[in-house]
Amino acid sequence: MCDMSKGSLDASIHELRSRIGSGRFFIFRSCQYVLEELRQWRANDKGMIVKINDDAISALRYALMKLDKAM
């Protein structure tokens, strides 16, 4: 897991994408709200994440940031 102790948005997004891509994180089809947010997830022309309708993704990122403390 990468160092996310500072709560870096970029680091947590990278970790979430890495886990989804490698199959270490699964999202069930019944989680339509999360899947819809992931489909709409984008960056603006400056490369910054657009923080609109991202409640479920933010919750996932925060949980992932604290995963090391849960073990």
mmCIF file of N, CA, C and O in Angstrom:
data_model
loop_
_atom_site.group_PDB
_atom_site.id
_atom_site.type_symbol
_atom_site.label_atom_id
_atom_site.label_comp_id
_atom_site.label_asym_id
_atom_site.label_seq_id
_atom_site.Cartn_x
_atom_site.Cartn_y
_atom_site.Cartn_z
ATOM 1 N N MET A 1 0.839 -1.176 0.000
ATOM 2 C CA MET A 1 0.000 0.000 0.000
ATOM 3 C C MET A 1 0.881 1.235 0.000
ATOM 4 O O MET A 1 1.874 1.295 0.692
ATOM 5 N N CYS A 2 0.518 2.234 -0.754
ATOM 6 C CA CYS A 2 1.323 3.441 -0.797
ATOM 7 C C CYS A 2 1.097 4.266 0.463
ATOM 8 O O CYS A 2 0.152 4.048 1.201
ATOM 9 N N ASP A 3 1.984 5.217 0.711
ATOM 10 C CA ASP A 3 1.910 6.040 1.903
ATOM 11 C C ASP A 3 0.793 7.061 1.754
ATOM 12 O O ASP A 3 0.900 8.000 0.978
ATOM 13 N N MET A 4 -0.276 6.861 2.489
ATOM 14 C CA MET A 4 -1.397 7.790 2.438
ATOM 15 C C MET A 4 -1.613 8.438 3.793
ATOM 16 O O MET A 4 -2.687 8.900 4.103
ATOM 17 N N SER A 5 -0.578 8.473 4.626
ATOM 18 C CA SER A 5 -0.718 8.999 5.970
ATOM 19 C C SER A 5 -1.091 10.479 5.975
ATOM 20 O O SER A 5 -1.707 10.958 6.902
ATOM 21 N N LYS A 6 -0.723 11.220 4.939
ATOM 22 C CA LYS A 6 -1.040 12.642 4.871
ATOM 23 C C LYS A 6 -2.413 12.891 4.269
ATOM 24 O O LYS A 6 -2.843 14.027 4.167
ATOM 25 N N GLY A 7 -3.103 11.857 3.847
ATOM 26 C CA GLY A 7 -4.437 12.024 3.287
ATOM 27 C C GLY A 7 -4.431 12.583 1.881
ATOM 28 O O GLY A 7 -5.362 13.256 1.474
ATOM 29 N N SER A 8 -3.392 12.326 1.143
ATOM 30 C CA SER A 8 -3.262 12.851 -0.202
ATOM 31 C C SER A 8 -4.363 12.322 -1.112
ATOM 32 O O SER A 8 -4.563 11.116 -1.217
ATOM 33 N N LEU A 9 -5.041 13.216 -1.771
ATOM 34 C CA LEU A 9 -6.098 12.842 -2.700
ATOM 35 C C LEU A 9 -5.532 12.007 -3.834
ATOM 36 O O LEU A 9 -6.068 10.956 -4.173
ATOM 37 N N ASP A 10 -4.423 12.453 -4.406
ATOM 38 C CA ASP A 10 -3.819 11.718 -5.521
ATOM 39 C C ASP A 10 -3.385 10.317 -5.115
ATOM 40 O O ASP A 10 -3.591 9.360 -5.853
ATOM 41 N N ALA A 11 -2.769 10.193 -3.940
ATOM 42 C CA ALA A 11 -2.305 8.879 -3.480
ATOM 43 C C ALA A 11 -3.468 7.932 -3.238
ATOM 44 O O ALA A 11 -3.404 6.752 -3.597
ATOM 45 N N SER A 12 -4.544 8.442 -2.651
ATOM 46 C CA SER A 12 -5.693 7.573 -2.373
ATOM 47 C C SER A 12 -6.401 7.173 -3.658
ATOM 48 O O SER A 12 -6.869 6.042 -3.783
ATOM 49 N N ILE A 13 -6.480 8.069 -4.623
ATOM 50 C CA ILE A 13 -7.091 7.741 -5.911
ATOM 51 C C ILE A 13 -6.248 6.698 -6.637
ATOM 52 O O ILE A 13 -6.773 5.733 -7.194
ATOM 53 N N HIS A 14 -4.941 6.882 -6.612
ATOM 54 C CA HIS A 14 -4.047 5.910 -7.239
ATOM 55 C C HIS A 14 -4.215 4.535 -6.601
ATOM 56 O O HIS A 14 -4.294 3.522 -7.297
ATOM 57 N N GLU A 15 -4.273 4.488 -5.283
ATOM 58 C CA GLU A 15 -4.422 3.211 -4.585
ATOM 59 C C GLU A 15 -5.764 2.557 -4.912
ATOM 60 O O GLU A 15 -5.834 1.354 -5.162
ATOM 61 N N LEU A 16 -6.837 3.336 -4.935
ATOM 62 C CA LEU A 16 -8.159 2.793 -5.259
ATOM 63 C C LEU A 16 -8.172 2.243 -6.686
ATOM 64 O O LEU A 16 -8.621 1.119 -6.914
ATOM 65 N N ARG A 17 -7.660 3.000 -7.637
ATOM 66 C CA ARG A 17 -7.615 2.533 -9.035
ATOM 67 C C ARG A 17 -6.740 1.290 -9.179
ATOM 68 O O ARG A 17 -7.073 0.377 -9.922
ATOM 69 N N SER A 18 -5.628 1.264 -8.459
ATOM 70 C CA SER A 18 -4.731 0.116 -8.504
ATOM 71 C C SER A 18 -5.424 -1.141 -7.985
ATOM 72 O O SER A 18 -5.326 -2.211 -8.576
ATOM 73 N N ARG A 19 -6.135 -1.006 -6.877
ATOM 74 C CA ARG A 19 -6.830 -2.159 -6.298
ATOM 75 C C ARG A 19 -7.971 -2.639 -7.194
ATOM 76 O O ARG A 19 -8.186 -3.831 -7.333
ATOM 77 N N ILE A 20 -8.709 -1.729 -7.776
ATOM 78 C CA ILE A 20 -9.796 -2.122 -8.684
ATOM 79 C C ILE A 20 -9.214 -2.819 -9.907
ATOM 80 O O ILE A 20 -9.691 -3.866 -10.325
ATOM 81 N N GLY A 21 -8.154 -2.245 -10.465
ATOM 82 C CA GLY A 21 -7.539 -2.801 -11.668
ATOM 83 C C GLY A 21 -6.899 -4.165 -11.461
ATOM 84 O O GLY A 21 -6.886 -4.999 -12.364
ATOM 85 N N SER A 22 -6.374 -4.407 -10.274
ATOM 86 C CA SER A 22 -5.687 -5.672 -10.012
ATOM 87 C C SER A 22 -6.618 -6.747 -9.451
ATOM 88 O O SER A 22 -6.177 -7.868 -9.223
ATOM 89 N N GLY A 23 -7.873 -6.395 -9.218
ATOM 90 C CA GLY A 23 -8.815 -7.373 -8.691
ATOM 91 C C GLY A 23 -8.758 -7.533 -7.186
ATOM 92 O O GLY A 23 -9.327 -8.466 -6.634
ATOM 93 N N ARG A 24 -8.080 -6.609 -6.482
ATOM 94 C CA ARG A 24 -8.026 -6.668 -5.025
ATOM 95 C C ARG A 24 -9.165 -5.904 -4.378
ATOM 96 O O ARG A 24 -9.294 -5.879 -3.167
ATOM 97 N N PHE A 25 -9.989 -5.269 -5.196
ATOM 98 C CA PHE A 25 -11.154 -4.539 -4.695
ATOM 99 C C PHE A 25 -12.303 -4.797 -5.652
ATOM 100 O O PHE A 25 -12.156 -4.594 -6.863
ATOM 101 N N PHE A 26 -13.415 -5.255 -5.134
ATOM 102 C CA PHE A 26 -14.568 -5.599 -5.960
ATOM 103 C C PHE A 26 -15.741 -4.687 -5.641
ATOM 104 O O PHE A 26 -15.956 -4.337 -4.485
ATOM 105 N N ILE A 27 -16.491 -4.337 -6.649
ATOM 106 C CA ILE A 27 -17.729 -3.572 -6.476
ATOM 107 C C ILE A 27 -18.840 -4.399 -7.099
ATOM 108 O O ILE A 27 -18.804 -4.706 -8.286
ATOM 109 N N PHE A 28 -19.807 -4.761 -6.290
ATOM 110 C CA PHE A 28 -20.916 -5.585 -6.762
ATOM 111 C C PHE A 28 -21.825 -4.791 -7.696
ATOM 112 O O PHE A 28 -21.956 -3.577 -7.576
ATOM 113 N N ARG A 29 -22.450 -5.479 -8.616
ATOM 114 C CA ARG A 29 -23.376 -4.836 -9.562
ATOM 115 C C ARG A 29 -24.526 -4.133 -8.864
ATOM 116 O O ARG A 29 -25.075 -3.173 -9.391
ATOM 117 N N SER A 30 -24.891 -4.607 -7.692
ATOM 118 C CA SER A 30 -26.007 -4.009 -6.956
ATOM 119 C C SER A 30 -25.644 -2.646 -6.363
ATOM 120 O O SER A 30 -26.522 -1.911 -5.918
ATOM 121 N N CYS A 31 -24.383 -2.287 -6.376
ATOM 122 C CA CYS A 31 -23.918 -0.985 -5.860
ATOM 123 C C CYS A 31 -23.995 0.052 -6.978
ATOM 124 O O CYS A 31 -22.982 0.630 -7.383
ATOM 125 N N GLN A 32 -25.190 0.280 -7.469
ATOM 126 C CA GLN A 32 -25.393 1.143 -8.623
ATOM 127 C C GLN A 32 -24.917 2.575 -8.379
ATOM 128 O O GLN A 32 -24.389 3.211 -9.283
ATOM 129 N N TYR A 33 -25.095 3.079 -7.165
ATOM 130 C CA TYR A 33 -24.688 4.445 -6.853
ATOM 131 C C TYR A 33 -23.170 4.600 -7.003
ATOM 132 O O TYR A 33 -22.698 5.550 -7.613
ATOM 133 N N VAL A 34 -22.412 3.647 -6.495
ATOM 134 C CA VAL A 34 -20.950 3.682 -6.595
ATOM 135 C C VAL A 34 -20.518 3.549 -8.053
ATOM 136 O O VAL A 34 -19.653 4.292 -8.527
ATOM 137 N N LEU A 35 -21.110 2.615 -8.758
ATOM 138 C CA LEU A 35 -20.743 2.407 -10.159
ATOM 139 C C LEU A 35 -21.036 3.642 -11.007
ATOM 140 O O LEU A 35 -20.251 4.001 -11.888
ATOM 141 N N GLU A 36 -22.147 4.298 -10.746
ATOM 142 C CA GLU A 36 -22.495 5.513 -11.487
ATOM 143 C C GLU A 36 -21.487 6.623 -11.204
ATOM 144 O O GLU A 36 -21.059 7.331 -12.114
ATOM 145 N N GLU A 37 -21.086 6.768 -9.936
ATOM 146 C CA GLU A 37 -20.077 7.765 -9.603
ATOM 147 C C GLU A 37 -18.751 7.464 -10.308
ATOM 148 O O GLU A 37 -18.090 8.371 -10.793
ATOM 149 N N LEU A 38 -18.355 6.204 -10.342
ATOM 150 C CA LEU A 38 -17.112 5.837 -11.015
ATOM 151 C C LEU A 38 -17.173 6.146 -12.507
ATOM 152 O O LEU A 38 -16.175 6.563 -13.102
ATOM 153 N N ARG A 39 -18.337 5.959 -13.119
ATOM 154 C CA ARG A 39 -18.481 6.280 -14.545
ATOM 155 C C ARG A 39 -18.354 7.781 -14.783
ATOM 156 O O ARG A 39 -17.859 8.212 -15.820
ATOM 157 N N GLN A 40 -18.794 8.593 -13.823
ATOM 158 C CA GLN A 40 -18.760 10.043 -13.979
ATOM 159 C C GLN A 40 -17.459 10.661 -13.469
ATOM 160 O O GLN A 40 -17.213 11.847 -13.681
ATOM 161 N N TRP A 41 -16.615 9.865 -12.833
ATOM 162 C CA TRP A 41 -15.367 10.348 -12.248
ATOM 163 C C TRP A 41 -14.453 10.864 -13.330
ATOM 164 O O TRP A 41 -14.155 10.180 -14.298
ATOM 165 N N ARG A 42 -13.977 12.099 -13.204
ATOM 166 C CA ARG A 42 -13.124 12.662 -14.235
ATOM 167 C C ARG A 42 -12.247 13.762 -13.642
ATOM 168 O O ARG A 42 -12.461 14.200 -12.516
ATOM 169 N N ALA A 43 -11.287 14.171 -14.427
ATOM 170 C CA ALA A 43 -10.418 15.281 -14.053
ATOM 171 C C ALA A 43 -10.697 16.455 -15.000
ATOM 172 O O ALA A 43 -11.107 16.259 -16.139
ATOM 173 N N ASN A 44 -10.470 17.669 -14.505
ATOM 174 C CA ASN A 44 -10.675 18.838 -15.362
ATOM 175 C C ASN A 44 -9.440 19.065 -16.239
ATOM 176 O O ASN A 44 -8.513 18.261 -16.235
ATOM 177 N N ASP A 45 -9.411 20.159 -16.967
ATOM 178 C CA ASP A 45 -8.302 20.420 -17.886
ATOM 179 C C ASP A 45 -6.969 20.659 -17.181
ATOM 180 O O ASP A 45 -5.911 20.567 -17.792
ATOM 181 N N LYS A 46 -6.996 20.942 -15.874
ATOM 182 C CA LYS A 46 -5.767 21.135 -15.094
ATOM 183 C C LYS A 46 -5.320 19.849 -14.401
ATOM 184 O O LYS A 46 -4.355 19.844 -13.659
ATOM 185 N N GLY A 47 -6.070 18.754 -14.622
ATOM 186 C CA GLY A 47 -5.715 17.480 -14.024
ATOM 187 C C GLY A 47 -6.252 17.268 -12.625
ATOM 188 O O GLY A 47 -5.931 16.278 -11.971
ATOM 189 N N MET A 48 -7.084 18.185 -12.151
ATOM 190 C CA MET A 48 -7.662 18.078 -10.808
ATOM 191 C C MET A 48 -8.970 17.287 -10.882
ATOM 192 O O MET A 48 -9.758 17.456 -11.812
ATOM 193 N N ILE A 49 -9.194 16.426 -9.879
ATOM 194 C CA ILE A 49 -10.417 15.642 -9.828
ATOM 195 C C ILE A 49 -11.611 16.564 -9.612
ATOM 196 O O ILE A 49 -11.584 17.442 -8.749
ATOM 197 N N VAL A 50 -12.648 16.368 -10.386
ATOM 198 C CA VAL A 50 -13.881 17.144 -10.255
ATOM 199 C C VAL A 50 -14.667 16.572 -9.081
ATOM 200 O O VAL A 50 -15.051 15.401 -9.098
ATOM 201 N N LYS A 51 -14.871 17.394 -8.049
ATOM 202 C CA LYS A 51 -15.502 16.936 -6.818
ATOM 203 C C LYS A 51 -17.017 17.188 -6.862
ATOM 204 O O LYS A 51 -17.553 17.965 -6.087
ATOM 205 N N ILE A 52 -17.694 16.533 -7.794
ATOM 206 C CA ILE A 52 -19.148 16.636 -7.909
ATOM 207 C C ILE A 52 -19.708 15.220 -7.882
ATOM 208 O O ILE A 52 -19.220 14.342 -8.589
ATOM 209 N N ASN A 53 -20.729 14.994 -7.070
ATOM 210 C CA ASN A 53 -21.359 13.676 -6.957
ATOM 211 C C ASN A 53 -20.318 12.590 -6.700
ATOM 212 O O ASN A 53 -20.247 11.593 -7.420
ATOM 213 N N ASP A 54 -19.501 12.779 -5.679
ATOM 214 C CA ASP A 54 -18.441 11.815 -5.385
ATOM 215 C C ASP A 54 -18.508 11.307 -3.940
ATOM 216 O O ASP A 54 -17.492 10.901 -3.383
ATOM 217 N N ASP A 55 -19.694 11.303 -3.343
ATOM 218 C CA ASP A 55 -19.825 10.914 -1.939
ATOM 219 C C ASP A 55 -19.388 9.476 -1.686
ATOM 220 O O ASP A 55 -18.651 9.208 -0.741
ATOM 221 N N ALA A 56 -19.823 8.552 -2.502
ATOM 222 C CA ALA A 56 -19.481 7.143 -2.295
ATOM 223 C C ALA A 56 -17.993 6.899 -2.570
ATOM 224 O O ALA A 56 -17.334 6.161 -1.838
ATOM 225 N N ILE A 57 -17.453 7.537 -3.594
ATOM 226 C CA ILE A 57 -16.038 7.386 -3.896
ATOM 227 C C ILE A 57 -15.196 7.961 -2.766
ATOM 228 O O ILE A 57 -14.182 7.376 -2.370
ATOM 229 N N SER A 58 -15.597 9.100 -2.234
ATOM 230 C CA SER A 58 -14.866 9.686 -1.109
ATOM 231 C C SER A 58 -14.889 8.760 0.091
ATOM 232 O O SER A 58 -13.869 8.594 0.772
ATOM 233 N N ALA A 59 -16.025 8.156 0.367
ATOM 234 C CA ALA A 59 -16.118 7.209 1.486
ATOM 235 C C ALA A 59 -15.197 6.010 1.257
ATOM 236 O O ALA A 59 -14.525 5.550 2.193
ATOM 237 N N LEU A 60 -15.134 5.517 0.033
ATOM 238 C CA LEU A 60 -14.229 4.408 -0.293
ATOM 239 C C LEU A 60 -12.771 4.817 -0.084
ATOM 240 O O LEU A 60 -11.975 4.054 0.464
ATOM 241 N N ARG A 61 -12.428 6.011 -0.522
ATOM 242 C CA ARG A 61 -11.056 6.488 -0.367
ATOM 243 C C ARG A 61 -10.676 6.618 1.105
ATOM 244 O O ARG A 61 -9.588 6.197 1.506
ATOM 245 N N TYR A 62 -11.562 7.172 1.912
ATOM 246 C CA TYR A 62 -11.276 7.324 3.339
ATOM 247 C C TYR A 62 -11.131 5.968 4.017
ATOM 248 O O TYR A 62 -10.250 5.767 4.845
ATOM 249 N N ALA A 63 -11.991 5.036 3.675
ATOM 250 C CA ALA A 63 -11.888 3.686 4.251
ATOM 251 C C ALA A 63 -10.572 3.031 3.842
ATOM 252 O O ALA A 63 -9.905 2.389 4.660
ATOM 253 N N LEU A 64 -10.179 3.211 2.607
ATOM 254 C CA LEU A 64 -8.929 2.639 2.121
ATOM 255 C C LEU A 64 -7.724 3.257 2.832
ATOM 256 O O LEU A 64 -6.754 2.571 3.151
ATOM 257 N N MET A 65 -7.797 4.551 3.116
ATOM 258 C CA MET A 65 -6.715 5.233 3.803
ATOM 259 C C MET A 65 -6.525 4.676 5.215
ATOM 260 O O MET A 65 -5.413 4.701 5.745
ATOM 261 N N LYS A 66 -7.580 4.184 5.819
ATOM 262 C CA LYS A 66 -7.517 3.674 7.192
ATOM 263 C C LYS A 66 -7.398 2.153 7.254
ATOM 264 O O LYS A 66 -7.429 1.575 8.328
ATOM 265 N N LEU A 67 -7.247 1.523 6.111
ATOM 266 C CA LEU A 67 -7.199 0.062 6.063
ATOM 267 C C LEU A 67 -6.046 -0.506 6.881
ATOM 268 O O LEU A 67 -6.202 -1.523 7.551
ATOM 269 N N ASP A 68 -4.904 0.154 6.879
ATOM 270 C CA ASP A 68 -3.760 -0.345 7.641
ATOM 271 C C ASP A 68 -4.021 -0.343 9.137
ATOM 272 O O ASP A 68 -3.506 -1.178 9.871
ATOM 273 N N LYS A 69 -4.851 0.547 9.626
ATOM 274 C CA LYS A 69 -5.184 0.603 11.049
ATOM 275 C C LYS A 69 -6.213 -0.473 11.426
ATOM 276 O O LYS A 69 -6.347 -0.829 12.588
ATOM 277 N N ALA A 70 -6.943 -0.992 10.449
ATOM 278 C CA ALA A 70 -7.967 -1.996 10.706
ATOM 279 C C ALA A 70 -7.379 -3.390 10.872
ATOM 280 O O ALA A 70 -8.014 -4.263 11.415
ATOM 281 N N MET A 71 -6.157 -3.590 10.409
ATOM 282 C CA MET A 71 -5.563 -4.911 10.454
ATOM 283 C C MET A 71 -4.841 -5.176 11.748
ATOM 284 O O MET A 71 -4.304 -4.473 12.413
#
